[in-house]
PDB file of C-alpha atoms in Angstrom:
ATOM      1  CA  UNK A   1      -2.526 107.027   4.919  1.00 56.00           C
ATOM      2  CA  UNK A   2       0.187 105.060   4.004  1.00 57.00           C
ATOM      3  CA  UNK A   3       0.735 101.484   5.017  1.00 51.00           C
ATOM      4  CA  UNK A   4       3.590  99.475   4.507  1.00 48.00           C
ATOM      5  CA  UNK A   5       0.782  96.281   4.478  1.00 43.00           C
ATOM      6  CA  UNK A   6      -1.656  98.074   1.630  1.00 41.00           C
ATOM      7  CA  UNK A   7      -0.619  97.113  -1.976  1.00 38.00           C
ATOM      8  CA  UNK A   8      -2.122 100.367  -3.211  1.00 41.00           C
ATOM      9  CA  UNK A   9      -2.236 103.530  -1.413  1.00 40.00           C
ATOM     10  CA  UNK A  10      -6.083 105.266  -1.551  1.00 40.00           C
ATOM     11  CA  UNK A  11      -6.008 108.701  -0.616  1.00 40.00           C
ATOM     12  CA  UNK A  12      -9.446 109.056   0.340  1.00 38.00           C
ATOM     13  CA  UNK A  13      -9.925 105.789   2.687  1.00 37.00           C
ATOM     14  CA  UNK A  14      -7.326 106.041   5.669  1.00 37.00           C
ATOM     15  CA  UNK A  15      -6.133 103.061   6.480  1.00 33.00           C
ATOM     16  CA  UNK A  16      -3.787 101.645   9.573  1.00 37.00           C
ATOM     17  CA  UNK A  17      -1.305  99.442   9.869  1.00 36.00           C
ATOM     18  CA  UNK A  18      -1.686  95.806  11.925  1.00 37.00           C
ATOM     19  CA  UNK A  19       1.199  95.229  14.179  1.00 33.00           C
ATOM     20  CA  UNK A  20       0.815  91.997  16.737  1.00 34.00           C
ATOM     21  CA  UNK A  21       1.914  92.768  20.629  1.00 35.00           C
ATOM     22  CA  UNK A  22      -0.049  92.433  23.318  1.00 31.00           C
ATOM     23  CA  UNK A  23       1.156  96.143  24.934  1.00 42.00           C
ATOM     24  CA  UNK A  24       0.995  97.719  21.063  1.00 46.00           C
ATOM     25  CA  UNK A  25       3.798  99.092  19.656  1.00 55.00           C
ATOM     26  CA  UNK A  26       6.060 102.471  20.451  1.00 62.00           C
ATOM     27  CA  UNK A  27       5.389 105.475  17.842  1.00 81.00           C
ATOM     28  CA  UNK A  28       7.938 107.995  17.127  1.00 81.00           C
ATOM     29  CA  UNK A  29       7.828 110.845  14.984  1.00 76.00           C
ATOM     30  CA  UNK A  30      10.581 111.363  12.439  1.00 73.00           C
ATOM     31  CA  UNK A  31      11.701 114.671  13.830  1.00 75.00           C
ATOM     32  CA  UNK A  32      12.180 112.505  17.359  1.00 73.00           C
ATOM     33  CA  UNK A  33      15.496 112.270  15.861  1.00 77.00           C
ATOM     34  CA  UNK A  34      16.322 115.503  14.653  1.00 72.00           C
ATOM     35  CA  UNK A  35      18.752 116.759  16.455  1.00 69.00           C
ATOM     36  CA  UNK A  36      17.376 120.685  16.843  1.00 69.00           C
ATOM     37  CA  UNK A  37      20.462 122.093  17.795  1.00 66.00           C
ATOM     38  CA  UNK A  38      21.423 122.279  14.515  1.00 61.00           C
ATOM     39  CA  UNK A  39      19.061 124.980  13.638  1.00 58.00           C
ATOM     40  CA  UNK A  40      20.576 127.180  16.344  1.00 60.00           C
ATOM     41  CA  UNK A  41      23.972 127.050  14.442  1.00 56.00           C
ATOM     42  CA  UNK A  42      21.838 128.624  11.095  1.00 53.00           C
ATOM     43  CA  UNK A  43      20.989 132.116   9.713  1.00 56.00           C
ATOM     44  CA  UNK A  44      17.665 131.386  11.890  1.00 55.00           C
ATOM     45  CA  UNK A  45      14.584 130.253  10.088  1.00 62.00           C
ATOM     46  CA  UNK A  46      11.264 132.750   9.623  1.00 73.00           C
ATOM     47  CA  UNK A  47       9.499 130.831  12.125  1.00 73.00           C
ATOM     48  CA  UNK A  48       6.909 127.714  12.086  1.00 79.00           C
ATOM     49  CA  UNK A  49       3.983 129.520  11.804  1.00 86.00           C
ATOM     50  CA  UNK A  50       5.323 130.658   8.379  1.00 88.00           C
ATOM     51  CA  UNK A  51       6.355 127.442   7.653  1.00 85.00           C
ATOM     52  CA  UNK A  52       2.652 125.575   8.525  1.00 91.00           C
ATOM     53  CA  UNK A  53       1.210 128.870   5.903  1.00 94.00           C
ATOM     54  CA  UNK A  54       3.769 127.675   2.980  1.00 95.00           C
ATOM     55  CA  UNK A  55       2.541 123.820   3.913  1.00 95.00           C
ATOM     56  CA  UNK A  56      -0.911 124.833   4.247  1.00 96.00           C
ATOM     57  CA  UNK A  57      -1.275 126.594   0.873  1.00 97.00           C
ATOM     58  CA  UNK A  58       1.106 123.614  -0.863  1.00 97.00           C
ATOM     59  CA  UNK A  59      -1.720 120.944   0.220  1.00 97.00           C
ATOM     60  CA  UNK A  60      -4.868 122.877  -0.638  1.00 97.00           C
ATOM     61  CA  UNK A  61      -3.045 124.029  -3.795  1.00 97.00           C
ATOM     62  CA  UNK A  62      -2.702 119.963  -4.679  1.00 97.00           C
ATOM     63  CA  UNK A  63      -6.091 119.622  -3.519  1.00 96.00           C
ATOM     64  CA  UNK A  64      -7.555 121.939  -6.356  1.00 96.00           C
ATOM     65  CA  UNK A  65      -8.903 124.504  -3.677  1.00 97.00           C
ATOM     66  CA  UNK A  66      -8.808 128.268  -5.047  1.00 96.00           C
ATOM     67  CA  UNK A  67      -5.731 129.632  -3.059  1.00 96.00           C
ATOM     68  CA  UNK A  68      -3.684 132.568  -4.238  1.00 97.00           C
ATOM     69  CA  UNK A  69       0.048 132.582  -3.347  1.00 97.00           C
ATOM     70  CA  UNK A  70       0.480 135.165  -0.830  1.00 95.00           C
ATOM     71  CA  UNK A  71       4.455 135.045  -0.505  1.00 95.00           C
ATOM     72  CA  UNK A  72       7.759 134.418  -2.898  1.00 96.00           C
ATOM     73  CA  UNK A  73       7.912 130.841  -0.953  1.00 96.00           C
ATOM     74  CA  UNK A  74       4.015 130.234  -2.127  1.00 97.00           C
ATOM     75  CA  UNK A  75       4.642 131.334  -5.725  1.00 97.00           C
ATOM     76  CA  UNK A  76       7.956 128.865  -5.657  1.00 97.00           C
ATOM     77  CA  UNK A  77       6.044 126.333  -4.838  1.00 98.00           C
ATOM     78  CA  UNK A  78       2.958 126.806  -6.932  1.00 98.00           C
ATOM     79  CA  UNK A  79       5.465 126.901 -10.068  1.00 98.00           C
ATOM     80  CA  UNK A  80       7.237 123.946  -8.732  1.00 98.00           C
ATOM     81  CA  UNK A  81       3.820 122.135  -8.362  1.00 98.00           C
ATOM     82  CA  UNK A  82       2.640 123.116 -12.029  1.00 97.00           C
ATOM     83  CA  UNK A  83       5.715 121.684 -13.671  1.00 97.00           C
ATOM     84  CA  UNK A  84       4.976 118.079 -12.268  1.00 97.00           C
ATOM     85  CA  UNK A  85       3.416 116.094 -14.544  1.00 92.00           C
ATOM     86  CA  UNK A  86       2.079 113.247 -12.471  1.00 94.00           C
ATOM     87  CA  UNK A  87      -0.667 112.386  -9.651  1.00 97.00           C
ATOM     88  CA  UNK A  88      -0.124 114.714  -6.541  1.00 97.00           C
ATOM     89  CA  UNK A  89      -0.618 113.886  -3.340  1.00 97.00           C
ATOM     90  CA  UNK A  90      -0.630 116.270  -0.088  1.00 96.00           C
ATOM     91  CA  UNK A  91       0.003 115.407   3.272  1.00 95.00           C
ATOM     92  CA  UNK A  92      -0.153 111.842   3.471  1.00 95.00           C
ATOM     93  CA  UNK A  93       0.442 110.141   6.318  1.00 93.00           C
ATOM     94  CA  UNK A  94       3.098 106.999   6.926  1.00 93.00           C
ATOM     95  CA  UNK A  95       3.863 104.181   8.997  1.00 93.00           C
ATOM     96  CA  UNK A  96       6.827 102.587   9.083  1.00 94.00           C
ATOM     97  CA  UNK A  97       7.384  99.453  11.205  1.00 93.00           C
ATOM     98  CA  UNK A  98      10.290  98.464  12.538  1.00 92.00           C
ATOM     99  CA  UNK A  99      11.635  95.289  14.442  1.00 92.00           C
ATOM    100  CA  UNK A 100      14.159  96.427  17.035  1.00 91.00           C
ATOM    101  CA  UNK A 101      15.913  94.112  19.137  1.00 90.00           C
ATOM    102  CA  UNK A 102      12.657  91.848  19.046  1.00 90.00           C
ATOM    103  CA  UNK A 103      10.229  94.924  19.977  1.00 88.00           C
ATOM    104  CA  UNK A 104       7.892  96.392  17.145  1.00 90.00           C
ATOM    105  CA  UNK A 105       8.307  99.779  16.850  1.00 90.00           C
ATOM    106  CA  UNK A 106       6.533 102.177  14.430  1.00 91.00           C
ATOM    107  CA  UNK A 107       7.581 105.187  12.887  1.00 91.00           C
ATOM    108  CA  UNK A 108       4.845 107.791  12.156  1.00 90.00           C
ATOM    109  CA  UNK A 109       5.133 111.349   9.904  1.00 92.00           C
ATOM    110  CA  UNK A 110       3.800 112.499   6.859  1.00 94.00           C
ATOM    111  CA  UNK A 111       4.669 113.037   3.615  1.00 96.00           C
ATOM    112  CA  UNK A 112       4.386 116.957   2.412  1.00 97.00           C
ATOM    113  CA  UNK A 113       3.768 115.739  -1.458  1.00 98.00           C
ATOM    114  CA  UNK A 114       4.091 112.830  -3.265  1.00 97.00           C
ATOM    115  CA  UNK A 115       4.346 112.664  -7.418  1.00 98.00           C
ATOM    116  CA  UNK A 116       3.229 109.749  -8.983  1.00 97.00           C
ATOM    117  CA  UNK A 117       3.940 108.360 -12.365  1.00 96.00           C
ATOM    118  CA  UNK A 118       3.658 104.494 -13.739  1.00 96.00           C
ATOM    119  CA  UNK A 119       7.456 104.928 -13.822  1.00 96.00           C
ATOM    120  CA  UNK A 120       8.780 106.408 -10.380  1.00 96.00           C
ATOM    121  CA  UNK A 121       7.062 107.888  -7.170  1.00 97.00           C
ATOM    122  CA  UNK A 122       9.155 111.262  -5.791  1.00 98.00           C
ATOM    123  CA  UNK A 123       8.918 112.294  -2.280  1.00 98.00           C
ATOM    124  CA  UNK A 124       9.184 115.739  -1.578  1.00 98.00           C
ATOM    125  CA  UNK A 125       9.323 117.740   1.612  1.00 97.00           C
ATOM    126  CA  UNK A 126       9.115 121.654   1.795  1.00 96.00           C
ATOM    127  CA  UNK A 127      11.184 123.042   4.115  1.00 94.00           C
ATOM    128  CA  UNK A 128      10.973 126.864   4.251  1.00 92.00           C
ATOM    129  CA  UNK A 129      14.576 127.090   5.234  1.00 90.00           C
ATOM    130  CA  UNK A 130      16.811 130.017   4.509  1.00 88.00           C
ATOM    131  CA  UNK A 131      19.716 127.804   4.317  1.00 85.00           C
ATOM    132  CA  UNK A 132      20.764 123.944   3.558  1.00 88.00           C
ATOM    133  CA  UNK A 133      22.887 123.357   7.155  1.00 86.00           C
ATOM    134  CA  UNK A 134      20.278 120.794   8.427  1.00 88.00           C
ATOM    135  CA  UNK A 135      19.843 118.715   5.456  1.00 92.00           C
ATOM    136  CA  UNK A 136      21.513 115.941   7.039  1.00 90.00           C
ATOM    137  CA  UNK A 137      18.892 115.964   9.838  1.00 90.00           C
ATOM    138  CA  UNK A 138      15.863 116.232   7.541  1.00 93.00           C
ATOM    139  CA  UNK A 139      17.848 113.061   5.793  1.00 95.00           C
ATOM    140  CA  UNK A 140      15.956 110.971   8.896  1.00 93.00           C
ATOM    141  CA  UNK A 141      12.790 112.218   7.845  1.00 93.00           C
ATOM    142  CA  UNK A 142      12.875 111.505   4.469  1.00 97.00           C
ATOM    143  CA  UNK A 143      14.440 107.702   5.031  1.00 96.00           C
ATOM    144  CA  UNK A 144      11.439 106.969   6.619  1.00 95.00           C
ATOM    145  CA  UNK A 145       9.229 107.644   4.186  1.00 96.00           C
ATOM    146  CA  UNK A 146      11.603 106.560   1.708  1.00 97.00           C
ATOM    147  CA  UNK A 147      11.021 102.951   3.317  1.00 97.00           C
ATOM    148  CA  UNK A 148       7.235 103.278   3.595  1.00 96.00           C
ATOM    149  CA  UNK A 149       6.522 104.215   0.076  1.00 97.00           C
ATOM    150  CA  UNK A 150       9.734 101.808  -1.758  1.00 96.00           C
ATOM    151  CA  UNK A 151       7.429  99.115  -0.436  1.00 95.00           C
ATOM    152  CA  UNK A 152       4.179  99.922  -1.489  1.00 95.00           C
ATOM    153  CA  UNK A 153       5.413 100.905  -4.641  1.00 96.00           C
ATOM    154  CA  UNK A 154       8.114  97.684  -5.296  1.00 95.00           C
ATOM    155  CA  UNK A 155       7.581  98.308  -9.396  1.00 96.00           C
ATOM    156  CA  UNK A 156       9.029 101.798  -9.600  1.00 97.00           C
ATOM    157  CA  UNK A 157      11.806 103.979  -8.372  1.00 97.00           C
ATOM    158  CA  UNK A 158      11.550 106.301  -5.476  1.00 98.00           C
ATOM    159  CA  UNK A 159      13.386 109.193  -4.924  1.00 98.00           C
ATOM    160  CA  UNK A 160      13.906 111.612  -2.009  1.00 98.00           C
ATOM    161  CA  UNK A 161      13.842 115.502  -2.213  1.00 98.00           C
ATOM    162  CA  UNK A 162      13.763 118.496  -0.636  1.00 97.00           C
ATOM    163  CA  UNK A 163      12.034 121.613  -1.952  1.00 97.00           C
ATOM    164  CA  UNK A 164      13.565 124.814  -0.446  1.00 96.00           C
ATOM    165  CA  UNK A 165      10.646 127.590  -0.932  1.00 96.00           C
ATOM    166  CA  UNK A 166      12.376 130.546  -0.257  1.00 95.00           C
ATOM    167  CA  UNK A 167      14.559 130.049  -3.778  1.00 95.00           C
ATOM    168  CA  UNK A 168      12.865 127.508  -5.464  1.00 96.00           C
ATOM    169  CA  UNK A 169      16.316 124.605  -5.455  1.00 96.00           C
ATOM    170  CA  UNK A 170      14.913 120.493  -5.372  1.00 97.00           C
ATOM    171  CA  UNK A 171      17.995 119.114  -3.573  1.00 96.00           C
ATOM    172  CA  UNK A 172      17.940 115.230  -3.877  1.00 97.00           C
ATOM    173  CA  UNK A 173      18.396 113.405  -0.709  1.00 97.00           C
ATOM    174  CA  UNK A 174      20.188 109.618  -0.314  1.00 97.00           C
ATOM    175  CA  UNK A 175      18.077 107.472   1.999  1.00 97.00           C
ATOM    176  CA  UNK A 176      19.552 106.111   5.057  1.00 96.00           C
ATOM    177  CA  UNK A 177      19.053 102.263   5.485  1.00 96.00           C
ATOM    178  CA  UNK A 178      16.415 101.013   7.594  1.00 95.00           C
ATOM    179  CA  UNK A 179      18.999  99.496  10.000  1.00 95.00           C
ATOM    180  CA  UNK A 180      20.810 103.164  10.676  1.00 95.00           C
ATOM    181  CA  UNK A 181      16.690 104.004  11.304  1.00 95.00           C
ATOM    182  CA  UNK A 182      16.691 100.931  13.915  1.00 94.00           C
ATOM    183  CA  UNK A 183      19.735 102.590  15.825  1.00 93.00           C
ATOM    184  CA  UNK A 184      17.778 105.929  16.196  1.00 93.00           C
ATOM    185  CA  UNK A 185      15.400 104.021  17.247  1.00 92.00           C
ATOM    186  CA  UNK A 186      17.439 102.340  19.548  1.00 91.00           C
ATOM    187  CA  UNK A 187      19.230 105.886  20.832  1.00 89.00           C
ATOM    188  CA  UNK A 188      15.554 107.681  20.997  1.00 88.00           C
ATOM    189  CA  UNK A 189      14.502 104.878  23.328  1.00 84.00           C
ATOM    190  CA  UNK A 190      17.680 104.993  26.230  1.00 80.00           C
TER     191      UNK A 190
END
């Protein structure tokens, strides 16, 4: 888990983030504010439980587990995996706090990978997508974490990607600001 409070993530002990309130603090989900009508307007995607296989095989791949790619998405991603050089992380979770209009609010998703090096820490998220026409939805999602990890990991540059499986393209992503996160906050909660 990934805490915005821990100075170094551990993978193996989970850890949770203190907020103060005496009624506890809201939790969204990053993909609260993905607006899903935009993946009506696409060439239509192959379907989540296709998409939780590709995510499934990604993290036990990272985890060393003896998985065989079973798809052109899987072998994308198992070549994309080998040519990282750093510490990999699966499926991490993140918490993201937020103070909006004087009510804590958290922000809760996780991270597909993450690659580590003393230099810079890369956040990438598969999507399985057959097309790039909701980027600038899964732009939310990846601001979040984008906030999370920037402040665990002050020392280093973090950057923002998303791995498309079906051809094997890293597309960069700019992170929003945490203050255009507070107004989806803010719209999420009317």
């Amino acid at each position: 888990d990934l805490s915005m409070n821990e100075a170094e993530p551990a993978s193996e002990e989970p850890f949770e983030i203190d907020i103060s309130g005496s009624e506890g603090p809201s939790r969204f989900s990053p993909h609260t504010f993905i607006d899903e009508e935009v993946f009506e307007q696409g060439d239509g995607g192959r379907g989540m439980d296709f998409g939780s296989e590709v995510h499934e095989f990604a993290e036990a791949y990272v985890l060393g587990e003896d998985v065989t790619p079973s798809s052109t998405d899987e072998r994308n991603v198992k070549a994309f995996l080998d040519s990282l050089g750093g510490e990999l992380r699966a499926e991490e979770d993140a918490f993201l706090p937020l103070d909006v209009d004087g009510e804590q609010e958290t922000i809760a998703g996780v991270i597909d990978l993450l690659h580590l090096t003393p230099e810079r820490v890369d956040i990438v998220d598969f999507k399985t997508d057959l097309s790039r026409h909701a980027e600038s939805e899964y732009q939310k999602q990846l601001s979040v974490y984008y906030h999370v990890v920037a402040a665990l990991y002050p020392d280093r540059e973090v950057t923002t990607s998303i791995y498309y499986t079906a051809d094997g393209e890293r597309q960069e992503i700019d992170p929003l600001r945490k203050q255009s996160l507070r107004e989806l906050v803010r719209e999420a909660s009317r």
